[in-house]
């Protein structure tokens, strides 16, 4: 028996909106730790790891570890029917072939339940080793989204370079080139407006903008994004999910031939 | 020219 009650149901809507274009079907794993997911896109270029810790739920009952195979676009359709302020409860019986999403309005005057068919998914679980990163950039998530969107109008790839000057996002295309440099800046009114660059070594990697733009669908989840870079490793683009977890996108770099 | 890397060449199946 699984029963997870999330007061901030809107968070789950935002999580699904940030996943559904990248991954079609995935297993949600429920354990005492929390509600999590790990999935790759169909071409195995990107991987997403979601964790919503059990403590973040108002009520978290998971009698035994359970894997719920869901079509993410169908799950997103169901969650779209919840109000942004609704309390969302996810319920499933052990060995069930469906999952129930229950939506309660904040003042309890409307209660809805949606039942969605589960699917069997052969998913591969990958071990993600702990890595020391050469550079970690924290910046406003909206700024990062703007940069990825702007650069993708000019080129298909972005070179992200971190030096003592700051972090540089560059692209080139048929019409020309573009470079955007963001400097370390903590003299801001609000902490979420800061750009913090921690650099152990200079690093420069090339990535497909199409995927970066897909990751920025998670922007409504968090004011800040963390971009962790190391030579010859996938970049990690991380958004916090309130105080309860994170969504991490890993993207394999382009490799010089 | 550059070639798109693959996640499976960085992370192993467990």
PDB file of C-alpha atoms in Angstrom:
ATOM      1  CA  UNK A   1       0.000   0.000   0.000  1.00  0.00           C
ATOM      2  CA  UNK A   2       1.267   3.393  -1.011  1.00  0.00           C
ATOM      3  CA  UNK A   3      -0.213   6.711   0.060  1.00  0.00           C
ATOM      4  CA  UNK A   4       1.654   9.974  -0.399  1.00  0.00           C
ATOM      5  CA  UNK A   5      -0.008  13.267   0.474  1.00  0.00           C
ATOM      6  CA  UNK A   6       1.651  16.396  -0.812  1.00  0.00           C
ATOM      7  CA  UNK A   7       0.216  19.701   0.436  1.00  0.00           C
ATOM      8  CA  UNK A   8       2.062  21.682  -2.244  1.00  0.00           C
ATOM      9  CA  UNK A   9       0.464  19.705  -5.077  1.00  0.00           C
ATOM     10  CA  UNK A  10       1.508  22.401  -7.528  1.00  0.00           C
ATOM     11  CA  UNK A  11       5.089  21.178  -7.150  1.00  0.00           C
ATOM     12  CA  UNK A  12       4.183  17.846  -8.697  1.00  0.00           C
ATOM     13  CA  UNK A  13       2.542  19.594 -11.664  1.00  0.00           C
ATOM     14  CA  UNK A  14       5.743  21.579 -12.214  1.00  0.00           C
ATOM     15  CA  UNK A  15       7.901  18.466 -11.880  1.00  0.00           C
ATOM     16  CA  UNK A  16       5.883  16.671 -14.554  1.00  0.00           C
ATOM     17  CA  UNK A  17       5.984  19.681 -16.860  1.00  0.00           C
ATOM     18  CA  UNK A  18       9.764  19.624 -16.634  1.00  0.00           C
ATOM     19  CA  UNK A  19      10.049  15.891 -17.399  1.00  0.00           C
ATOM     20  CA  UNK A  20       7.402  15.040 -19.939  1.00  0.00           C
ATOM     21  CA  UNK A  21       9.136  16.359 -23.047  1.00  0.00           C
ATOM     22  CA  UNK A  22      12.407  14.612 -22.223  1.00  0.00           C
ATOM     23  CA  UNK A  23      11.163  11.183 -21.147  1.00  0.00           C
ATOM     24  CA  UNK A  24       8.126   9.244 -22.407  1.00  0.00           C
ATOM     25  CA  UNK A  25       7.740   6.430 -19.882  1.00  0.00           C
ATOM     26  CA  UNK A  26       9.452   5.934 -16.543  1.00  0.00           C
ATOM     27  CA  UNK A  27       9.261   4.023 -13.300  1.00  0.00           C
ATOM     28  CA  UNK A  28       8.617   6.052 -10.169  1.00  0.00           C
ATOM     29  CA  UNK A  29      10.323   4.258  -7.285  1.00  0.00           C
ATOM     30  CA  UNK A  30       8.798   4.546  -3.847  1.00  0.00           C
ATOM     31  CA  UNK A  31      10.796   3.603  -0.794  1.00  0.00           C
ATOM     32  CA  UNK A  32      11.175   4.773   2.797  1.00  0.00           C
ATOM     33  CA  UNK A  33      13.607   7.422   1.503  1.00  0.00           C
ATOM     34  CA  UNK A  34      11.154   9.016  -0.855  1.00  0.00           C
ATOM     35  CA  UNK A  35       9.542   9.162  -4.252  1.00  0.00           C
ATOM     36  CA  UNK A  36      12.182   9.061  -6.970  1.00  0.00           C
ATOM     37  CA  UNK A  37      12.733   8.531 -10.649  1.00  0.00           C
ATOM     38  CA  UNK A  38      15.716   7.958 -12.876  1.00  0.00           C
ATOM     39  CA  UNK A  39      15.266   7.887 -16.635  1.00  0.00           C
ATOM     40  CA  UNK A  40      17.092   8.566 -19.873  1.00  0.00           C
ATOM     41  CA  UNK A  41      15.750  10.200 -22.991  1.00  0.00           C
ATOM     42  CA  UNK A  42      15.175   7.816 -25.893  1.00  0.00           C
ATOM     43  CA  UNK A  43      18.559   8.561 -27.487  1.00  0.00           C
ATOM     44  CA  UNK A  44      20.496   8.076 -24.197  1.00  0.00           C
ATOM     45  CA  UNK A  45      22.057  11.521 -24.411  1.00  0.00           C
ATOM     46  CA  UNK A  46      20.435  12.895 -21.257  1.00  0.00           C
ATOM     47  CA  UNK A  47      19.417  11.412 -17.922  1.00  0.00           C
ATOM     48  CA  UNK A  48      17.092  12.852 -15.327  1.00  0.00           C
ATOM     49  CA  UNK A  49      17.089  12.007 -11.631  1.00  0.00           C
ATOM     50  CA  UNK A  50      14.248  13.203  -9.420  1.00  0.00           C
ATOM     51  CA  UNK A  51      14.082  12.856  -5.659  1.00  0.00           C
ATOM     52  CA  UNK A  52      11.217  13.960  -3.433  1.00  0.00           C
ATOM     53  CA  UNK A  53      12.187  12.990   0.113  1.00  0.00           C
ATOM     54  CA  UNK A  54       9.558  11.325   2.286  1.00  0.00           C
ATOM     55  CA  UNK A  55       9.864  14.070   4.960  1.00  0.00           C
ATOM     56  CA  UNK A  56       8.559  16.581   2.416  1.00  0.00           C
ATOM     57  CA  UNK A  57       5.157  14.850   2.290  1.00  0.00           C
ATOM     58  CA  UNK A  58       2.501  15.576   4.885  1.00  0.00           C
ATOM     59  CA  UNK A  59       1.709  11.879   4.950  1.00  0.00           C
ATOM     60  CA  UNK A  60       4.027   9.229   3.519  1.00  0.00           C
ATOM     61  CA  UNK A  61       3.068   5.596   3.686  1.00  0.00           C
ATOM     62  CA  UNK A  62       5.046   3.087   1.660  1.00  0.00           C
ATOM     63  CA  UNK A  63       4.744  -0.409   3.125  1.00  0.00           C
ATOM     64  CA  UNK A  64       7.237  -1.931   0.730  1.00  0.00           C
ATOM     65  CA  UNK A  65       9.392  -0.673  -2.119  1.00  0.00           C
ATOM     66  CA  UNK A  66       7.211  -0.181  -5.157  1.00  0.00           C
ATOM     67  CA  UNK A  67       7.955   0.747  -8.741  1.00  0.00           C
ATOM     68  CA  UNK A  68       5.141   2.483 -10.616  1.00  0.00           C
ATOM     69  CA  UNK A  69       5.565   2.537 -14.401  1.00  0.00           C
ATOM     70  CA  UNK A  70       3.900   5.595 -15.847  1.00  0.00           C
ATOM     71  CA  UNK A  71       3.569   7.364 -19.149  1.00  0.00           C
ATOM     72  CA  UNK A  72       4.714  10.839 -18.195  1.00  0.00           C
ATOM     73  CA  UNK A  73       2.645  12.699 -20.716  1.00  0.00           C
ATOM     74  CA  UNK A  74      -0.506  10.938 -19.457  1.00  0.00           C
ATOM     75  CA  UNK A  75       0.511  11.636 -15.857  1.00  0.00           C
ATOM     76  CA  UNK A  76       1.029  15.296 -16.765  1.00  0.00           C
ATOM     77  CA  UNK A  77      -2.456  15.362 -18.333  1.00  0.00           C
ATOM     78  CA  UNK A  78      -3.983  14.056 -15.115  1.00  0.00           C
ATOM     79  CA  UNK A  79      -2.035  16.464 -12.907  1.00  0.00           C
ATOM     80  CA  UNK A  80      -3.034  19.390 -15.127  1.00  0.00           C
ATOM     81  CA  UNK A  81      -6.559  18.782 -13.794  1.00  0.00           C
ATOM     82  CA  UNK A  82      -5.379  19.654 -10.275  1.00  0.00           C
ATOM     83  CA  UNK A  83      -5.457  23.258  -9.123  1.00  0.00           C
ATOM     84  CA  UNK A  84      -2.108  24.875  -8.377  1.00  0.00           C
ATOM     85  CA  UNK A  85      -3.023  25.134  -4.679  1.00  0.00           C
ATOM     86  CA  UNK A  86      -4.594  21.680  -4.438  1.00  0.00           C
ATOM     87  CA  UNK A  87      -3.353  19.005  -2.092  1.00  0.00           C
ATOM     88  CA  UNK A  88      -2.376  15.972  -4.178  1.00  0.00           C
ATOM     89  CA  UNK A  89      -2.440  12.411  -2.847  1.00  0.00           C
ATOM     90  CA  UNK A  90      -0.916   9.524  -4.826  1.00  0.00           C
ATOM     91  CA  UNK A  91      -2.364   6.121  -3.927  1.00  0.00           C
ATOM     92  CA  UNK A  92      -1.603   2.603  -5.165  1.00  0.00           C
ATOM     93  CA  UNK A  93      -2.131  -0.884  -3.823  1.00  0.00           C
ATOM     94  CA  UNK A  94       0.709  -3.399  -3.891  1.00  0.00           C
ATOM     95  CA  UNK A  95       0.596  -5.217  -7.239  1.00  0.00           C
ATOM     96  CA  UNK A  96      -1.947  -2.708  -8.512  1.00  0.00           C
ATOM     97  CA  UNK A  97      -2.313  -2.048 -12.212  1.00  0.00           C
ATOM     98  CA  UNK A  98      -3.376   1.540 -11.686  1.00  0.00           C
ATOM     99  CA  UNK A  99      -2.512   4.571  -9.581  1.00  0.00           C
ATOM    100  CA  UNK A 100      -4.957   7.088  -8.130  1.00  0.00           C
ATOM    101  CA  UNK A 101      -4.306  10.808  -7.982  1.00  0.00           C
ATOM    102  CA  UNK A 102      -6.602  12.590  -5.545  1.00  0.00           C
ATOM    103  CA  UNK A 103      -6.915  16.362  -5.673  1.00  0.00           C
ATOM    104  CA  UNK A 104      -8.364  18.350  -2.765  1.00  0.00           C
ATOM    105  CA  UNK A 105      -8.987  22.072  -2.994  1.00  0.00           C
ATOM    106  CA  UNK A 106      -7.394  24.055  -0.129  1.00  0.00           C
ATOM    107  CA  UNK A 107     -10.762  24.626   1.595  1.00  0.00           C
ATOM    108  CA  UNK A 108     -11.869  21.023   0.992  1.00  0.00           C
ATOM    109  CA  UNK A 109     -14.932  22.019  -1.057  1.00  0.00           C
ATOM    110  CA  UNK A 110     -13.846  20.011  -4.089  1.00  0.00           C
ATOM    111  CA  UNK A 111     -12.379  16.541  -4.123  1.00  0.00           C
ATOM    112  CA  UNK A 112     -11.474  14.719  -7.321  1.00  0.00           C
ATOM    113  CA  UNK A 113      -9.889  11.385  -8.018  1.00  0.00           C
ATOM    114  CA  UNK A 114      -8.250  10.327 -11.242  1.00  0.00           C
ATOM    115  CA  UNK A 115      -7.213   6.755 -11.866  1.00  0.00           C
ATOM    116  CA  UNK A 116      -4.397   6.119 -14.335  1.00  0.00           C
ATOM    117  CA  UNK A 117      -3.327   2.794 -15.802  1.00  0.00           C
ATOM    118  CA  UNK A 118       0.181   1.709 -14.920  1.00  0.00           C
ATOM    119  CA  UNK A 119       2.543   0.108 -17.402  1.00  0.00           C
ATOM    120  CA  UNK A 120       5.386  -2.398 -17.241  1.00  0.00           C
ATOM    121  CA  UNK A 121       8.617  -0.645 -18.066  1.00  0.00           C
ATOM    122  CA  UNK A 122      11.979  -2.346 -18.375  1.00  0.00           C
ATOM    123  CA  UNK A 123      14.070   0.420 -16.985  1.00  0.00           C
ATOM    124  CA  UNK A 124      17.803   0.438 -16.608  1.00  0.00           C
ATOM    125  CA  UNK A 125      19.152   1.926 -13.417  1.00  0.00           C
ATOM    126  CA  UNK A 126      22.504   3.630 -13.771  1.00  0.00           C
ATOM    127  CA  UNK A 127      25.045   4.194 -11.045  1.00  0.00           C
ATOM    128  CA  UNK A 128      25.979   7.856 -10.897  1.00  0.00           C
ATOM    129  CA  UNK A 129      29.376   8.160  -9.229  1.00  0.00           C
ATOM    130  CA  UNK A 130      30.135  11.021  -6.865  1.00  0.00           C
ATOM    131  CA  UNK A 131      32.254  13.430  -8.858  1.00  0.00           C
ATOM    132  CA  UNK A 132      34.545  16.309  -7.979  1.00  0.00           C
ATOM    133  CA  UNK A 133      33.630  19.112 -10.331  1.00  0.00           C
ATOM    134  CA  UNK A 134      36.105  21.524 -11.869  1.00  0.00           C
ATOM    135  CA  UNK A 135      33.548  24.307 -11.745  1.00  0.00           C
ATOM    136  CA  UNK A 136      30.154  24.884 -10.165  1.00  0.00           C
ATOM    137  CA  UNK A 137      28.001  27.803 -11.295  1.00  0.00           C
ATOM    138  CA  UNK A 138      24.916  28.926  -9.373  1.00  0.00           C
ATOM    139  CA  UNK A 139      22.819  31.501 -11.134  1.00  0.00           C
ATOM    140  CA  UNK A 140      19.223  32.721 -11.445  1.00  0.00           C
ATOM    141  CA  UNK A 141      17.289  29.978 -13.241  1.00  0.00           C
ATOM    142  CA  UNK A 142      15.378  32.501 -15.368  1.00  0.00           C
ATOM    143  CA  UNK A 143      18.669  33.999 -16.576  1.00  0.00           C
ATOM    144  CA  UNK A 144      19.976  30.575 -17.575  1.00  0.00           C
ATOM    145  CA  UNK A 145      16.714  29.812 -19.412  1.00  0.00           C
ATOM    146  CA  UNK A 146      16.924  33.145 -21.245  1.00  0.00           C
ATOM    147  CA  UNK A 147      20.525  32.455 -22.319  1.00  0.00           C
ATOM    148  CA  UNK A 148      19.699  28.964 -23.637  1.00  0.00           C
ATOM    149  CA  UNK A 149      16.658  30.272 -25.517  1.00  0.00           C
ATOM    150  CA  UNK A 150      18.544  33.213 -27.013  1.00  0.00           C
ATOM    151  CA  UNK A 151      21.539  31.147 -28.107  1.00  0.00           C
ATOM    152  CA  UNK A 152      19.354  28.480 -29.696  1.00  0.00           C
ATOM    153  CA  UNK A 153      18.054  31.080 -32.155  1.00  0.00           C
ATOM    154  CA  UNK A 154      21.627  31.366 -33.477  1.00  0.00           C
ATOM    155  CA  UNK A 155      23.235  27.945 -33.095  1.00  0.00           C
ATOM    156  CA  UNK A 156      22.577  24.315 -32.150  1.00  0.00           C
ATOM    157  CA  UNK A 157      25.303  23.892 -29.553  1.00  0.00           C
ATOM    158  CA  UNK A 158      26.566  25.886 -26.598  1.00  0.00           C
ATOM    159  CA  UNK A 159      30.128  25.984 -25.372  1.00  0.00           C
ATOM    160  CA  UNK A 160      30.145  26.587 -21.613  1.00  0.00           C
ATOM    161  CA  UNK A 161      33.529  27.820 -20.412  1.00  0.00           C
ATOM    162  CA  UNK A 162      34.398  28.737 -16.845  1.00  0.00           C
ATOM    163  CA  UNK A 163      37.489  30.849 -16.243  1.00  0.00           C
ATOM    164  CA  UNK A 164      38.428  33.389 -13.607  1.00  0.00           C
ATOM    165  CA  UNK A 165      36.592  35.954 -15.764  1.00  0.00           C
ATOM    166  CA  UNK A 166      33.282  34.184 -15.206  1.00  0.00           C
ATOM    167  CA  UNK A 167      31.116  31.715 -17.080  1.00  0.00           C
ATOM    168  CA  UNK A 168      30.863  32.153 -20.848  1.00  0.00           C
ATOM    169  CA  UNK A 169      28.091  30.696 -22.999  1.00  0.00           C
ATOM    170  CA  UNK A 170      28.985  30.717 -26.702  1.00  0.00           C
ATOM    171  CA  UNK A 171      27.383  29.543 -29.890  1.00  0.00           C
ATOM    172  CA  UNK A 172      27.899  29.830 -33.623  1.00  0.00           C
ATOM    173  CA  UNK A 173      25.576  29.348 -36.543  1.00  0.00           C
ATOM    174  CA  UNK A 174      25.051  30.278 -40.173  1.00  0.00           C
ATOM    175  CA  UNK A 175      24.194  33.902 -39.336  1.00  0.00           C
ATOM    176  CA  UNK A 176      27.061  34.530 -36.936  1.00  0.00           C
ATOM    177  CA  UNK A 177      28.281  33.978 -33.384  1.00  0.00           C
ATOM    178  CA  UNK A 178      27.229  34.927 -29.863  1.00  0.00           C
ATOM    179  CA  UNK A 179      28.991  35.067 -26.511  1.00  0.00           C
ATOM    180  CA  UNK A 180      27.345  35.782 -23.161  1.00  0.00           C
ATOM    181  CA  UNK A 181      29.545  36.179 -20.104  1.00  0.00           C
ATOM    182  CA  UNK A 182      28.108  36.102 -16.584  1.00  0.00           C
ATOM    183  CA  UNK A 183      30.408  37.198 -13.800  1.00  0.00           C
ATOM    184  CA  UNK A 184      30.476  36.158 -10.173  1.00  0.00           C
ATOM    185  CA  UNK A 185      28.128  38.610  -8.464  1.00  0.00           C
ATOM    186  CA  UNK A 186      26.898  38.451  -4.904  1.00  0.00           C
ATOM    187  CA  UNK A 187      26.163  42.186  -4.475  1.00  0.00           C
ATOM    188  CA  UNK A 188      22.473  41.760  -5.143  1.00  0.00           C
ATOM    189  CA  UNK A 189      19.311  42.683  -3.233  1.00  0.00           C
ATOM    190  CA  UNK A 190      18.043  39.142  -2.962  1.00  0.00           C
ATOM    191  CA  UNK A 191      20.140  35.946  -2.637  1.00  0.00           C
ATOM    192  CA  UNK A 192      18.283  34.326  -5.548  1.00  0.00           C
ATOM    193  CA  UNK A 193      19.641  37.011  -7.891  1.00  0.00           C
ATOM    194  CA  UNK A 194      23.263  36.065  -7.164  1.00  0.00           C
ATOM    195  CA  UNK A 195      25.661  34.401  -9.558  1.00  0.00           C
ATOM    196  CA  UNK A 196      28.201  32.319  -7.682  1.00  0.00           C
ATOM    197  CA  UNK A 197      31.087  30.730  -9.542  1.00  0.00           C
ATOM    198  CA  UNK A 198      33.288  28.222  -7.761  1.00  0.00           C
ATOM    199  CA  UNK A 199      36.199  27.166  -9.940  1.00  0.00           C
ATOM    200  CA  UNK A 200      38.907  24.643  -9.163  1.00  0.00           C
ATOM    201  CA  UNK A 201      40.206  24.584 -12.749  1.00  0.00           C
ATOM    202  CA  UNK A 202      39.163  26.205 -15.992  1.00  0.00           C
ATOM    203  CA  UNK A 203      36.772  23.991 -17.933  1.00  0.00           C
ATOM    204  CA  UNK A 204      35.159  24.217 -21.360  1.00  0.00           C
ATOM    205  CA  UNK A 205      32.552  21.793 -22.689  1.00  0.00           C
ATOM    206  CA  UNK A 206      30.138  21.719 -25.625  1.00  0.00           C
ATOM    207  CA  UNK A 207      26.489  20.681 -25.336  1.00  0.00           C
ATOM    208  CA  UNK A 208      23.418  20.398 -27.531  1.00  0.00           C
ATOM    209  CA  UNK A 209      21.142  23.391 -26.872  1.00  0.00           C
ATOM    210  CA  UNK A 210      18.028  21.359 -27.631  1.00  0.00           C
ATOM    211  CA  UNK A 211      18.529  19.411 -24.398  1.00  0.00           C
ATOM    212  CA  UNK A 212      19.525  22.465 -22.346  1.00  0.00           C
ATOM    213  CA  UNK A 213      16.301  24.142 -23.443  1.00  0.00           C
ATOM    214  CA  UNK A 214      14.345  21.077 -22.413  1.00  0.00           C
ATOM    215  CA  UNK A 215      15.953  21.158 -18.928  1.00  0.00           C
ATOM    216  CA  UNK A 216      14.902  24.797 -18.491  1.00  0.00           C
ATOM    217  CA  UNK A 217      11.269  23.613 -18.385  1.00  0.00           C
ATOM    218  CA  UNK A 218      12.099  23.103 -14.689  1.00  0.00           C
ATOM    219  CA  UNK A 219      12.668  26.855 -14.217  1.00  0.00           C
ATOM    220  CA  UNK A 220       9.307  27.423 -12.407  1.00  0.00           C
ATOM    221  CA  UNK A 221      10.490  25.021  -9.671  1.00  0.00           C
ATOM    222  CA  UNK A 222      13.403  27.080  -8.374  1.00  0.00           C
ATOM    223  CA  UNK A 223      14.826  30.603  -8.515  1.00  0.00           C
ATOM    224  CA  UNK A 224      18.355  29.282  -8.839  1.00  0.00           C
ATOM    225  CA  UNK A 225      19.951  26.624 -11.001  1.00  0.00           C
ATOM    226  CA  UNK A 226      23.268  24.894 -10.323  1.00  0.00           C
ATOM    227  CA  UNK A 227      25.439  23.873 -13.270  1.00  0.00           C
ATOM    228  CA  UNK A 228      28.303  21.502 -12.381  1.00  0.00           C
ATOM    229  CA  UNK A 229      31.030  20.918 -14.954  1.00  0.00           C
ATOM    230  CA  UNK A 230      34.026  18.644 -15.314  1.00  0.00           C
ATOM    231  CA  UNK A 231      36.007  17.751 -18.407  1.00  0.00           C
ATOM    232  CA  UNK A 232      34.724  14.632 -20.120  1.00  0.00           C
ATOM    233  CA  UNK A 233      31.786  14.183 -17.737  1.00  0.00           C
ATOM    234  CA  UNK A 234      28.105  14.911 -18.282  1.00  0.00           C
ATOM    235  CA  UNK A 235      27.114  18.370 -17.046  1.00  0.00           C
ATOM    236  CA  UNK A 236      24.685  18.358 -14.124  1.00  0.00           C
ATOM    237  CA  UNK A 237      21.919  20.959 -14.249  1.00  0.00           C
ATOM    238  CA  UNK A 238      20.123  20.932 -10.903  1.00  0.00           C
ATOM    239  CA  UNK A 239      16.921  22.568  -9.697  1.00  0.00           C
ATOM    240  CA  UNK A 240      15.838  22.241  -6.067  1.00  0.00           C
ATOM    241  CA  UNK A 241      12.236  21.161  -5.489  1.00  0.00           C
ATOM    242  CA  UNK A 242      11.227  23.357  -2.539  1.00  0.00           C
ATOM    243  CA  UNK A 243      12.900  22.004   0.609  1.00  0.00           C
ATOM    244  CA  UNK A 244      12.059  18.427  -0.256  1.00  0.00           C
ATOM    245  CA  UNK A 245      14.355  17.334  -3.021  1.00  0.00           C
ATOM    246  CA  UNK A 246      15.787  18.034  -6.425  1.00  0.00           C
ATOM    247  CA  UNK A 247      15.592  17.361 -10.106  1.00  0.00           C
ATOM    248  CA  UNK A 248      18.982  16.779 -11.748  1.00  0.00           C
ATOM    249  CA  UNK A 249      19.513  16.652 -15.473  1.00  0.00           C
ATOM    250  CA  UNK A 250      22.707  15.054 -16.802  1.00  0.00           C
ATOM    251  CA  UNK A 251      23.747  15.795 -20.364  1.00  0.00           C
ATOM    252  CA  UNK A 252      26.584  14.039 -22.188  1.00  0.00           C
ATOM    253  CA  UNK A 253      28.944  16.531 -23.816  1.00  0.00           C
ATOM    254  CA  UNK A 254      29.756  16.736 -27.501  1.00  0.00           C
ATOM    255  CA  UNK A 255      33.113  15.066 -28.088  1.00  0.00           C
ATOM    256  CA  UNK A 256      35.701  16.307 -30.567  1.00  0.00           C
ATOM    257  CA  UNK A 257      36.308  13.788 -33.329  1.00  0.00           C
TER     258      UNK A 257
ATOM    259  CA  UNK B   1      33.541  18.444 -35.943  1.00  0.00           C
ATOM    260  CA  UNK B   2      32.116  16.982 -32.792  1.00  0.00           C
ATOM    261  CA  UNK B   3      30.075  13.906 -32.030  1.00  0.00           C
ATOM    262  CA  UNK B   4      27.280  13.665 -29.447  1.00  0.00           C
ATOM    263  CA  UNK B   5      28.380  11.681 -26.377  1.00  0.00           C
ATOM    264  CA  UNK B   6      26.178   9.019 -24.793  1.00  0.00           C
ATOM    265  CA  UNK B   7      25.185   8.798 -21.110  1.00  0.00           C
ATOM    266  CA  UNK B   8      25.892   5.050 -21.095  1.00  0.00           C
ATOM    267  CA  UNK B   9      29.559   5.672 -21.816  1.00  0.00           C
ATOM    268  CA  UNK B  10      29.802   7.639 -18.530  1.00  0.00           C
ATOM    269  CA  UNK B  11      27.457   5.856 -16.143  1.00  0.00           C
ATOM    270  CA  UNK B  12      27.283   2.093 -15.745  1.00  0.00           C
ATOM    271  CA  UNK B  13      24.143  -0.004 -15.402  1.00  0.00           C
ATOM    272  CA  UNK B  14      23.614  -1.290 -11.874  1.00  0.00           C
TER     273      UNK B  14
END
